mmCIF file of C-alpha atoms and ligand atoms in Angstrom:
data_model
loop_
_atom_site.group_PDB
_atom_site.id
_atom_site.type_symbol
_atom_site.label_atom_id
_atom_site.label_comp_id
_atom_site.label_asym_id
_atom_site.label_seq_id
_atom_site.Cartn_x
_atom_site.Cartn_y
_atom_site.Cartn_z
ATOM 1 C CA MET A 1 162.302 52.327 -8.571
ATOM 2 C CA THR A 2 160.894 51.237 -11.902
ATOM 3 C CA GLY A 3 162.279 52.467 -15.203
ATOM 4 C CA PRO A 4 161.427 51.932 -18.817
ATOM 5 C CA ALA A 5 163.918 49.056 -19.181
ATOM 6 C CA ARG A 6 163.821 46.910 -16.075
ATOM 7 C CA SER A 7 167.139 45.445 -15.120
ATOM 8 C CA PRO A 8 167.593 41.774 -14.158
ATOM 9 C CA VAL A 9 168.309 42.814 -10.617
ATOM 10 C CA LEU A 10 164.925 44.490 -10.321
ATOM 11 C CA ASP A 11 163.299 41.436 -11.821
ATOM 12 C CA HIS A 12 164.946 39.437 -9.058
ATOM 13 C CA LEU A 13 163.569 41.857 -6.525
ATOM 14 C CA ALA A 14 160.095 41.582 -7.972
ATOM 15 C CA ARG A 15 160.366 37.786 -7.874
ATOM 16 C CA TRP A 16 161.597 37.896 -4.302
ATOM 17 C CA LEU A 17 158.688 40.094 -3.245
ATOM 18 C CA ARG A 18 156.212 37.837 -5.032
ATOM 19 C CA GLN A 19 157.625 34.872 -3.126
ATOM 20 C CA ARG A 20 157.307 36.789 0.130
ATOM 21 C CA GLY A 21 153.694 37.465 -0.775
ATOM 22 C CA GLU A 22 153.068 33.819 -1.440
ATOM 23 C CA LEU A 23 154.535 33.038 1.953
ATOM 24 C CA GLY A 24 151.983 35.313 3.530
ATOM 25 C CA SER A 25 153.793 38.626 3.669
ATOM 26 C CA PRO A 26 151.742 40.592 1.229
ATOM 27 C CA GLN A 27 152.750 44.107 2.118
ATOM 28 C CA PHE A 28 156.001 45.734 1.214
ATOM 29 C CA VAL A 29 156.264 49.381 0.464
ATOM 30 C CA LEU A 30 159.518 50.229 -1.192
ATOM 31 C CA GLU A 31 158.812 53.741 -2.263
ATOM 32 C CA THR A 32 161.570 55.222 -0.106
ATOM 33 C CA MET A 33 164.273 52.988 -1.533
ATOM 34 C CA ASP A 34 166.150 54.221 -4.563
ATOM 35 C CA GLU A 35 167.491 51.958 -7.250
ATOM 36 C CA ALA A 36 171.050 51.821 -5.881
ATOM 37 C CA GLU A 37 169.741 50.697 -2.506
ATOM 38 C CA ALA A 38 167.448 48.173 -4.143
ATOM 39 C CA ARG A 39 170.379 46.770 -6.111
ATOM 40 C CA ALA A 40 172.544 46.426 -3.011
ATOM 41 C CA LEU A 41 169.729 44.773 -1.132
ATOM 42 C CA VAL A 42 168.887 42.355 -3.899
ATOM 43 C CA ALA A 43 172.553 41.460 -4.404
ATOM 44 C CA ARG A 44 172.767 40.588 -0.751
ATOM 45 C CA VAL A 45 169.540 38.582 -0.748
ATOM 46 C CA LEU A 46 170.681 36.667 -3.815
ATOM 47 C CA GLU A 47 174.124 36.002 -2.413
ATOM 48 C CA GLU A 48 172.718 34.649 0.825
ATOM 49 C CA GLY A 49 170.045 32.694 -1.031
ATOM 50 C CA ALA A 50 172.789 31.081 -3.094
ATOM 51 C CA LEU A 51 174.691 30.198 0.062
ATOM 52 C CA GLU A 52 171.595 28.595 1.521
ATOM 53 C CA LYS A 53 171.009 26.597 -1.616
ATOM 54 C CA GLY A 54 174.588 25.448 -1.585
ATOM 55 C CA ARG A 55 174.057 24.128 1.895
ATOM 56 C CA GLY A 56 170.982 22.134 1.317
ATOM 57 C CA GLY A 57 168.628 23.011 -1.428
ATOM 58 C CA VAL A 58 165.912 25.535 -1.729
ATOM 59 C CA ALA A 59 165.193 28.104 0.925
ATOM 60 C CA ALA A 60 164.494 26.552 4.280
ATOM 61 C CA PRO A 61 160.906 26.402 5.495
ATOM 62 C CA PRO A 62 159.914 29.138 7.867
ATOM 63 C CA VAL A 63 161.123 28.161 11.295
ATOM 64 C CA PRO A 64 160.345 31.121 13.475
ATOM 65 C CA ARG A 65 162.267 30.942 16.664
ATOM 66 C CA THR A 66 160.377 33.556 18.616
ATOM 67 C CA PRO A 67 157.133 32.346 20.122
ATOM 68 C CA GLU A 68 154.359 34.919 20.284
ATOM 69 C CA PRO A 69 152.966 35.491 22.796
ATOM 70 C CA ALA A 70 155.953 35.266 24.995
ATOM 71 C CA PRO A 71 156.667 33.591 28.267
ATOM 72 C CA ALA A 72 156.903 35.578 31.439
ATOM 73 C CA PRO A 73 159.910 37.858 31.282
ATOM 74 C CA PRO A 74 163.055 37.161 33.203
ATOM 75 C CA SER A 75 163.938 39.018 36.320
ATOM 76 C CA ARG A 76 165.631 41.544 34.167
ATOM 77 C CA PRO A 77 168.050 44.245 34.965
ATOM 78 C CA PRO A 78 166.062 47.451 35.143
ATOM 79 C CA PRO A 79 166.154 49.652 32.073
ATOM 80 C CA THR A 80 168.092 52.793 32.224
ATOM 81 C CA THR A 81 164.903 54.853 32.071
ATOM 82 C CA SER A 82 164.383 53.719 35.640
ATOM 83 C CA ARG A 83 168.107 53.929 36.271
ATOM 84 C CA ALA A 84 169.744 50.537 35.970
ATOM 85 C CA PRO A 85 173.141 50.008 37.482
ATOM 86 C CA SER A 86 175.339 50.954 34.583
ATOM 87 C CA ALA A 87 177.879 48.594 33.101
ATOM 88 C CA GLU A 88 180.535 50.619 34.860
ATOM 89 C CA GLU A 89 178.844 50.142 38.210
ATOM 90 C CA ASP A 90 178.473 46.467 37.499
ATOM 91 C CA SER A 91 182.159 46.135 37.919
ATOM 92 C CA GLY A 92 184.253 43.423 39.423
ATOM 93 C CA SER A 93 187.015 41.159 38.360
ATOM 94 C CA GLY A 94 186.609 38.688 35.568
ATOM 95 C CA ALA A 95 183.637 37.603 33.520
ATOM 96 C CA GLY A 96 183.175 33.933 34.241
ATOM 97 C CA PRO A 97 179.852 32.283 35.021
ATOM 98 C CA GLY A 98 177.859 34.313 37.493
ATOM 99 C CA GLU A 99 180.712 36.716 38.154
ATOM 100 C CA PRO A 100 180.310 40.462 37.878
ATOM 101 C CA LEU A 101 181.693 42.030 34.761
ATOM 102 C CA PRO A 102 184.797 44.143 34.825
ATOM 103 C CA GLN A 103 184.284 47.745 33.901
ATOM 104 C CA LEU A 104 183.110 47.718 30.329
ATOM 105 C CA PRO A 105 185.049 49.706 27.747
ATOM 106 C CA SER A 106 183.440 52.710 26.167
ATOM 107 C CA ASP A 107 185.152 51.921 22.878
ATOM 108 C CA HIS A 108 183.076 49.732 20.576
ATOM 109 C CA GLU A 109 185.911 47.552 19.337
ATOM 110 C CA GLU A 110 187.218 46.988 22.843
ATOM 111 C CA LEU A 111 183.756 46.052 24.065
ATOM 112 C CA ARG A 112 183.370 43.625 21.185
ATOM 113 C CA THR A 113 186.741 42.047 21.880
ATOM 114 C CA LEU A 114 185.842 41.577 25.535
ATOM 115 C CA CYS A 115 182.462 40.108 24.692
ATOM 116 C CA LEU A 116 183.939 37.644 22.191
ATOM 117 C CA ASP A 117 185.639 35.863 25.101
ATOM 118 C CA CYS A 118 182.676 35.986 27.461
ATOM 119 C CA THR A 119 181.927 32.957 29.626
ATOM 120 C CA ARG A 120 179.343 34.537 31.905
ATOM 121 C CA CYS A 121 176.663 31.947 31.188
ATOM 122 C CA GLY A 122 176.272 28.387 29.952
ATOM 123 C CA LEU A 123 175.639 29.487 26.363
ATOM 124 C CA SER A 124 179.380 30.013 26.052
ATOM 125 C CA GLU A 125 179.832 26.239 26.259
ATOM 126 C CA THR A 126 177.624 25.445 23.286
ATOM 127 C CA ARG A 127 178.161 28.429 20.983
ATOM 128 C CA THR A 128 180.416 28.334 17.939
ATOM 129 C CA GLN A 129 181.106 32.031 18.301
ATOM 130 C CA VAL A 130 179.758 35.150 19.958
ATOM 131 C CA VAL A 131 177.478 37.189 17.702
ATOM 132 C CA PHE A 132 178.133 40.739 18.803
ATOM 133 C CA HIS A 133 176.711 43.031 16.145
ATOM 134 C CA ASP A 134 176.337 43.921 12.509
ATOM 135 C CA GLY A 135 175.938 47.256 10.791
ATOM 136 C CA ASN A 136 177.269 50.650 11.570
ATOM 137 C CA PRO A 137 178.232 51.657 15.144
ATOM 138 C CA GLY A 138 177.509 55.234 14.049
ATOM 139 C CA ALA A 139 173.997 54.283 12.963
ATOM 140 C CA ARG A 140 170.843 56.291 13.530
ATOM 141 C CA LEU A 141 168.824 53.206 14.407
ATOM 142 C CA MET A 142 169.647 50.267 16.647
ATOM 143 C CA VAL A 143 167.694 47.045 16.109
ATOM 144 C CA VAL A 144 167.683 44.598 19.006
ATOM 145 C CA GLY A 145 166.629 41.014 18.341
ATOM 146 C CA GLU A 146 166.430 37.980 20.549
ATOM 147 C CA GLY A 147 169.492 35.824 20.035
ATOM 148 C CA PRO A 148 171.538 34.116 17.339
ATOM 149 C CA GLY A 149 170.233 31.118 15.462
ATOM 150 C CA ALA A 150 172.247 28.494 13.631
ATOM 151 C CA ASN A 151 173.219 30.754 10.708
ATOM 152 C CA GLU A 152 174.284 33.540 13.015
ATOM 153 C CA ASP A 153 176.268 31.162 15.242
ATOM 154 C CA ARG A 154 178.071 29.937 12.141
ATOM 155 C CA THR A 155 178.758 33.329 10.546
ATOM 156 C CA GLY A 156 179.151 35.507 13.641
ATOM 157 C CA ARG A 157 176.654 38.055 12.290
ATOM 158 C CA PRO A 158 173.141 38.696 13.605
ATOM 159 C CA PHE A 159 170.084 38.232 11.416
ATOM 160 C CA VAL A 160 171.628 36.510 8.421
ATOM 161 C CA GLY A 161 169.020 33.780 7.894
ATOM 162 C CA ARG A 162 165.534 34.103 6.472
ATOM 163 C CA ALA A 163 164.337 36.301 9.312
ATOM 164 C CA GLY A 164 167.346 38.534 8.700
ATOM 165 C CA ARG A 165 166.597 38.943 5.028
ATOM 166 C CA TYR A 166 163.025 39.772 5.929
ATOM 167 C CA LEU A 167 164.297 42.319 8.450
ATOM 168 C CA ASP A 168 166.475 43.907 5.760
ATOM 169 C CA LEU A 169 163.455 44.267 3.491
ATOM 170 C CA LEU A 170 161.346 45.751 6.256
ATOM 171 C CA LEU A 171 164.078 48.252 7.059
ATOM 172 C CA ALA A 172 164.606 49.052 3.394
ATOM 173 C CA SER A 173 160.908 49.793 3.084
ATOM 174 C CA VAL A 174 161.449 52.788 5.362
ATOM 175 C CA GLY A 175 164.718 53.763 3.732
ATOM 176 C CA LEU A 176 167.169 52.121 6.154
ATOM 177 C CA THR A 177 170.042 49.732 5.481
ATOM 178 C CA ARG A 178 172.326 47.886 7.828
ATOM 179 C CA GLU A 179 175.353 49.034 5.859
ATOM 180 C CA GLU A 180 174.684 52.679 6.555
ATOM 181 C CA SER A 181 171.930 53.539 8.925
ATOM 182 C CA VAL A 182 171.330 50.536 11.176
ATOM 183 C CA TYR A 183 173.230 48.775 13.949
ATOM 184 C CA ILE A 184 171.912 45.288 14.733
ATOM 185 C CA CYS A 185 172.453 43.179 17.816
ATOM 186 C CA ASN A 186 170.621 40.804 20.109
ATOM 187 C CA VAL A 187 169.551 40.439 23.718
ATOM 188 C CA VAL A 188 171.788 37.380 24.069
ATOM 189 C CA LYS A 189 174.975 37.194 22.065
ATOM 190 C CA CYS A 190 175.328 33.411 21.969
ATOM 191 C CA ARG A 191 173.019 30.886 20.388
ATOM 192 C CA PRO A 192 170.631 29.089 22.736
ATOM 193 C CA PRO A 193 171.037 25.416 21.785
ATOM 194 C CA GLY A 194 168.362 24.089 19.451
ATOM 195 C CA ASN A 195 166.983 27.637 19.125
ATOM 196 C CA ARG A 196 165.277 27.402 22.493
ATOM 197 C CA ASN A 197 164.279 30.627 24.208
ATOM 198 C CA PRO A 198 167.001 32.402 26.150
ATOM 199 C CA ARG A 199 166.707 31.798 29.886
ATOM 200 C CA PRO A 200 166.312 34.615 32.410
ATOM 201 C CA GLU A 201 169.792 34.089 33.826
ATOM 202 C CA GLU A 202 171.286 34.153 30.321
ATOM 203 C CA ILE A 203 169.498 37.392 29.505
ATOM 204 C CA GLU A 204 170.629 38.877 32.762
ATOM 205 C CA ALA A 205 174.243 37.809 32.236
ATOM 206 C CA CYS A 206 174.293 39.368 28.762
ATOM 207 C CA ALA A 207 172.330 42.555 29.473
ATOM 208 C CA PRO A 208 175.337 44.685 30.507
ATOM 209 C CA TYR A 209 176.787 44.236 27.015
ATOM 210 C CA LEU A 210 173.576 45.442 25.432
ATOM 211 C CA ARG A 211 173.366 48.391 27.789
ATOM 212 C CA GLN A 212 176.911 49.343 26.895
ATOM 213 C CA GLN A 213 176.271 48.902 23.164
ATOM 214 C CA ILE A 214 173.388 51.345 23.411
ATOM 215 C CA ALA A 215 175.489 53.758 25.453
ATOM 216 C CA ILE A 216 178.263 53.669 22.846
ATOM 217 C CA VAL A 217 176.145 53.798 19.697
ATOM 218 C CA GLN A 218 173.721 56.399 21.090
ATOM 219 C CA PRO A 219 171.211 55.759 18.319
ATOM 220 C CA GLU A 220 168.462 58.231 17.559
ATOM 221 C CA ALA A 221 165.940 55.427 17.969
ATOM 222 C CA ILE A 222 165.814 51.782 19.018
ATOM 223 C CA LEU A 223 163.646 49.113 17.410
ATOM 224 C CA ALA A 224 163.095 46.066 19.615
ATOM 225 C CA VAL A 225 161.931 43.080 17.595
ATOM 226 C CA GLY A 226 160.240 40.215 19.388
ATOM 227 C CA THR A 227 159.063 39.680 22.909
ATOM 228 C CA PHE A 228 162.365 39.159 24.703
ATOM 229 C CA SER A 229 163.859 42.347 23.387
ATOM 230 C CA ALA A 230 160.653 44.350 23.821
ATOM 231 C CA GLN A 231 160.118 43.242 27.401
ATOM 232 C CA LEU A 232 163.749 43.669 28.384
ATOM 233 C CA LEU A 233 163.994 47.179 26.993
ATOM 234 C CA THR A 234 160.636 48.317 28.365
ATOM 235 C CA ASP A 235 161.246 46.537 31.687
ATOM 236 C CA SER A 236 157.832 44.998 31.359
ATOM 237 C CA SER A 237 156.071 41.661 31.231
ATOM 238 C CA ILE A 238 153.251 43.051 29.123
ATOM 239 C CA PRO A 239 152.629 41.000 25.970
ATOM 240 C CA LEU A 240 154.243 42.375 22.845
ATOM 241 C CA GLY A 241 150.900 42.974 21.166
ATOM 242 C CA ARG A 242 150.081 45.513 23.860
ATOM 243 C CA LEU A 243 153.523 47.099 23.994
ATOM 244 C CA ARG A 244 153.706 47.846 20.305
ATOM 245 C CA GLY A 245 152.144 50.834 18.605
ATOM 246 C CA GLU A 246 153.531 53.475 20.949
ATOM 247 C CA ILE A 247 156.821 55.189 21.647
ATOM 248 C CA HIS A 248 158.673 54.029 24.751
ATOM 249 C CA ALA A 249 162.083 55.244 25.895
ATOM 250 C CA TRP A 250 165.391 53.772 26.915
ATOM 251 C CA GLU A 251 167.451 56.364 28.766
ATOM 252 C CA GLY A 252 165.744 59.086 26.792
ATOM 253 C CA ILE A 253 166.207 57.300 23.457
ATOM 254 C CA PRO A 254 162.887 56.711 21.666
ATOM 255 C CA LEU A 255 162.074 53.004 21.557
ATOM 256 C CA VAL A 256 159.577 51.279 19.273
ATOM 257 C CA VAL A 257 158.771 47.618 19.722
ATOM 258 C CA THR A 258 157.356 45.322 17.107
ATOM 259 C CA TYR A 259 156.955 41.706 16.063
ATOM 260 C CA HIS A 260 159.980 39.571 15.299
ATOM 261 C CA PRO A 261 160.467 39.068 11.552
ATOM 262 C CA ALA A 262 160.452 35.300 12.093
ATOM 263 C CA ALA A 263 157.012 35.616 13.654
ATOM 264 C CA LEU A 264 155.838 37.556 10.610
ATOM 265 C CA LEU A 265 156.891 34.683 8.388
ATOM 266 C CA ARG A 266 154.494 32.543 10.384
ATOM 267 C CA ASN A 267 151.628 34.947 10.892
ATOM 268 C CA SER A 268 150.826 37.354 8.102
ATOM 269 C CA GLY A 269 148.275 39.060 10.339
ATOM 270 C CA TRP A 270 151.181 40.760 12.070
ATOM 271 C CA VAL A 271 152.536 42.329 8.891
ATOM 272 C CA GLN A 272 150.187 45.324 8.934
ATOM 273 C CA PRO A 273 150.860 46.239 12.601
ATOM 274 C CA THR A 274 154.578 45.831 11.951
ATOM 275 C CA TRP A 275 154.289 48.177 9.014
ATOM 276 C CA GLU A 276 152.567 50.707 11.268
ATOM 277 C CA ASP A 277 155.351 50.355 13.853
ATOM 278 C CA LEU A 278 157.939 51.006 11.160
ATOM 279 C CA GLN A 279 156.072 54.127 10.122
ATOM 280 C CA LEU A 280 156.205 55.280 13.729
ATOM 281 C CA LEU A 281 159.930 54.657 13.713
ATOM 282 C CA ARG A 282 160.322 56.581 10.464
ATOM 283 C CA GLN A 283 158.435 59.502 11.966
ATOM 284 C CA ILE A 284 160.814 59.524 14.934
ATOM 285 C CA LEU A 285 163.837 59.542 12.651
ATOM 286 C CA ASP A 286 162.307 62.184 10.404
ATOM 287 C CA GLY A 287 161.489 64.254 13.490
ATOM 288 C CA SER A 288 165.036 64.019 14.764
ATOM 289 C CA ASP A 289 166.224 64.991 11.275
ATOM 290 C CA SER A 290 164.326 68.238 11.531
ATOM 291 C CA HIS A 291 165.785 68.792 14.991
ATOM 292 C CA GLY A 292 169.253 68.950 13.595
ATOM 293 C CA HIS A 293 170.586 65.384 13.994
HETATM 294 N N1 URA B 301 166.667 36.000 15.397
HETATM 295 C C1 URA B 301 167.143 36.933 16.262
HETATM 296 O O1 URA B 301 166.419 37.408 17.143
HETATM 297 N N2 URA B 301 168.398 37.330 16.107
HETATM 298 C C2 URA B 301 169.207 36.860 15.168
HETATM 299 O O2 URA B 301 170.350 37.290 15.104
HETATM 300 C C3 URA B 301 168.690 35.896 14.285
HETATM 301 C C4 URA B 301 167.419 35.484 14.416
#
């Protein structure tokens, strides 16, 4: 990534990484990212940084929204490894509070359109907009976070704040970008007010959308970031620290769980294990490469 004459954009990247280091995130390995990818990533980071400045000064202080360790998990819908009722089976008429969902479309755009009008839980009353996904529905990797924060609620895109930029860097460090190779969504699609944790009934109401997103995208691997996502997708109440570091499965799709990027901003001790989890993920993707995907 370095050349004899460093361009301003790479200087920006170096500065950005130094700042991350000062904030306690000392380890970034960017060897798999080529210069074009680095440029695209830095342009995006700078553009969003400028937007943040425009709104209120220098980058906001780290306000991780995912507590680690996590609370007890909700009474979640079973994962499809243990055969959850599918979105199709979860059929009924209408999608108001507490009502069963109608049969969910198997077309991504139709599913998104349906979800944008969802009123299945109380979060629909306080949201600005539904945050359905970002990235490529044909992606190799699906990243599942917890739920939208203020920036996401405002823009309609998941992971656009500080945690999102951190996530982009982590993904870039193993050669993945949301533009091409990653599809990003959340356990709950609407912002919990004041960034509180999503409630069990909210997670349950939203889970059919996530199940259907996975069924449509059919990624080669899933990365669950943070406790809510990890516990939902592994159908477990085991703390994240004990779930990470191994390969789980969701309906036969390899699943890696790791710390939420917002938690990394708060606790640099989790950077190294996260890096190891990303390596595991890379190995899965490299393995599926060699198996003809
Ligand atoms: N945290 C999440 O888990 N998801 C987002 O979209 C933003 C922050």
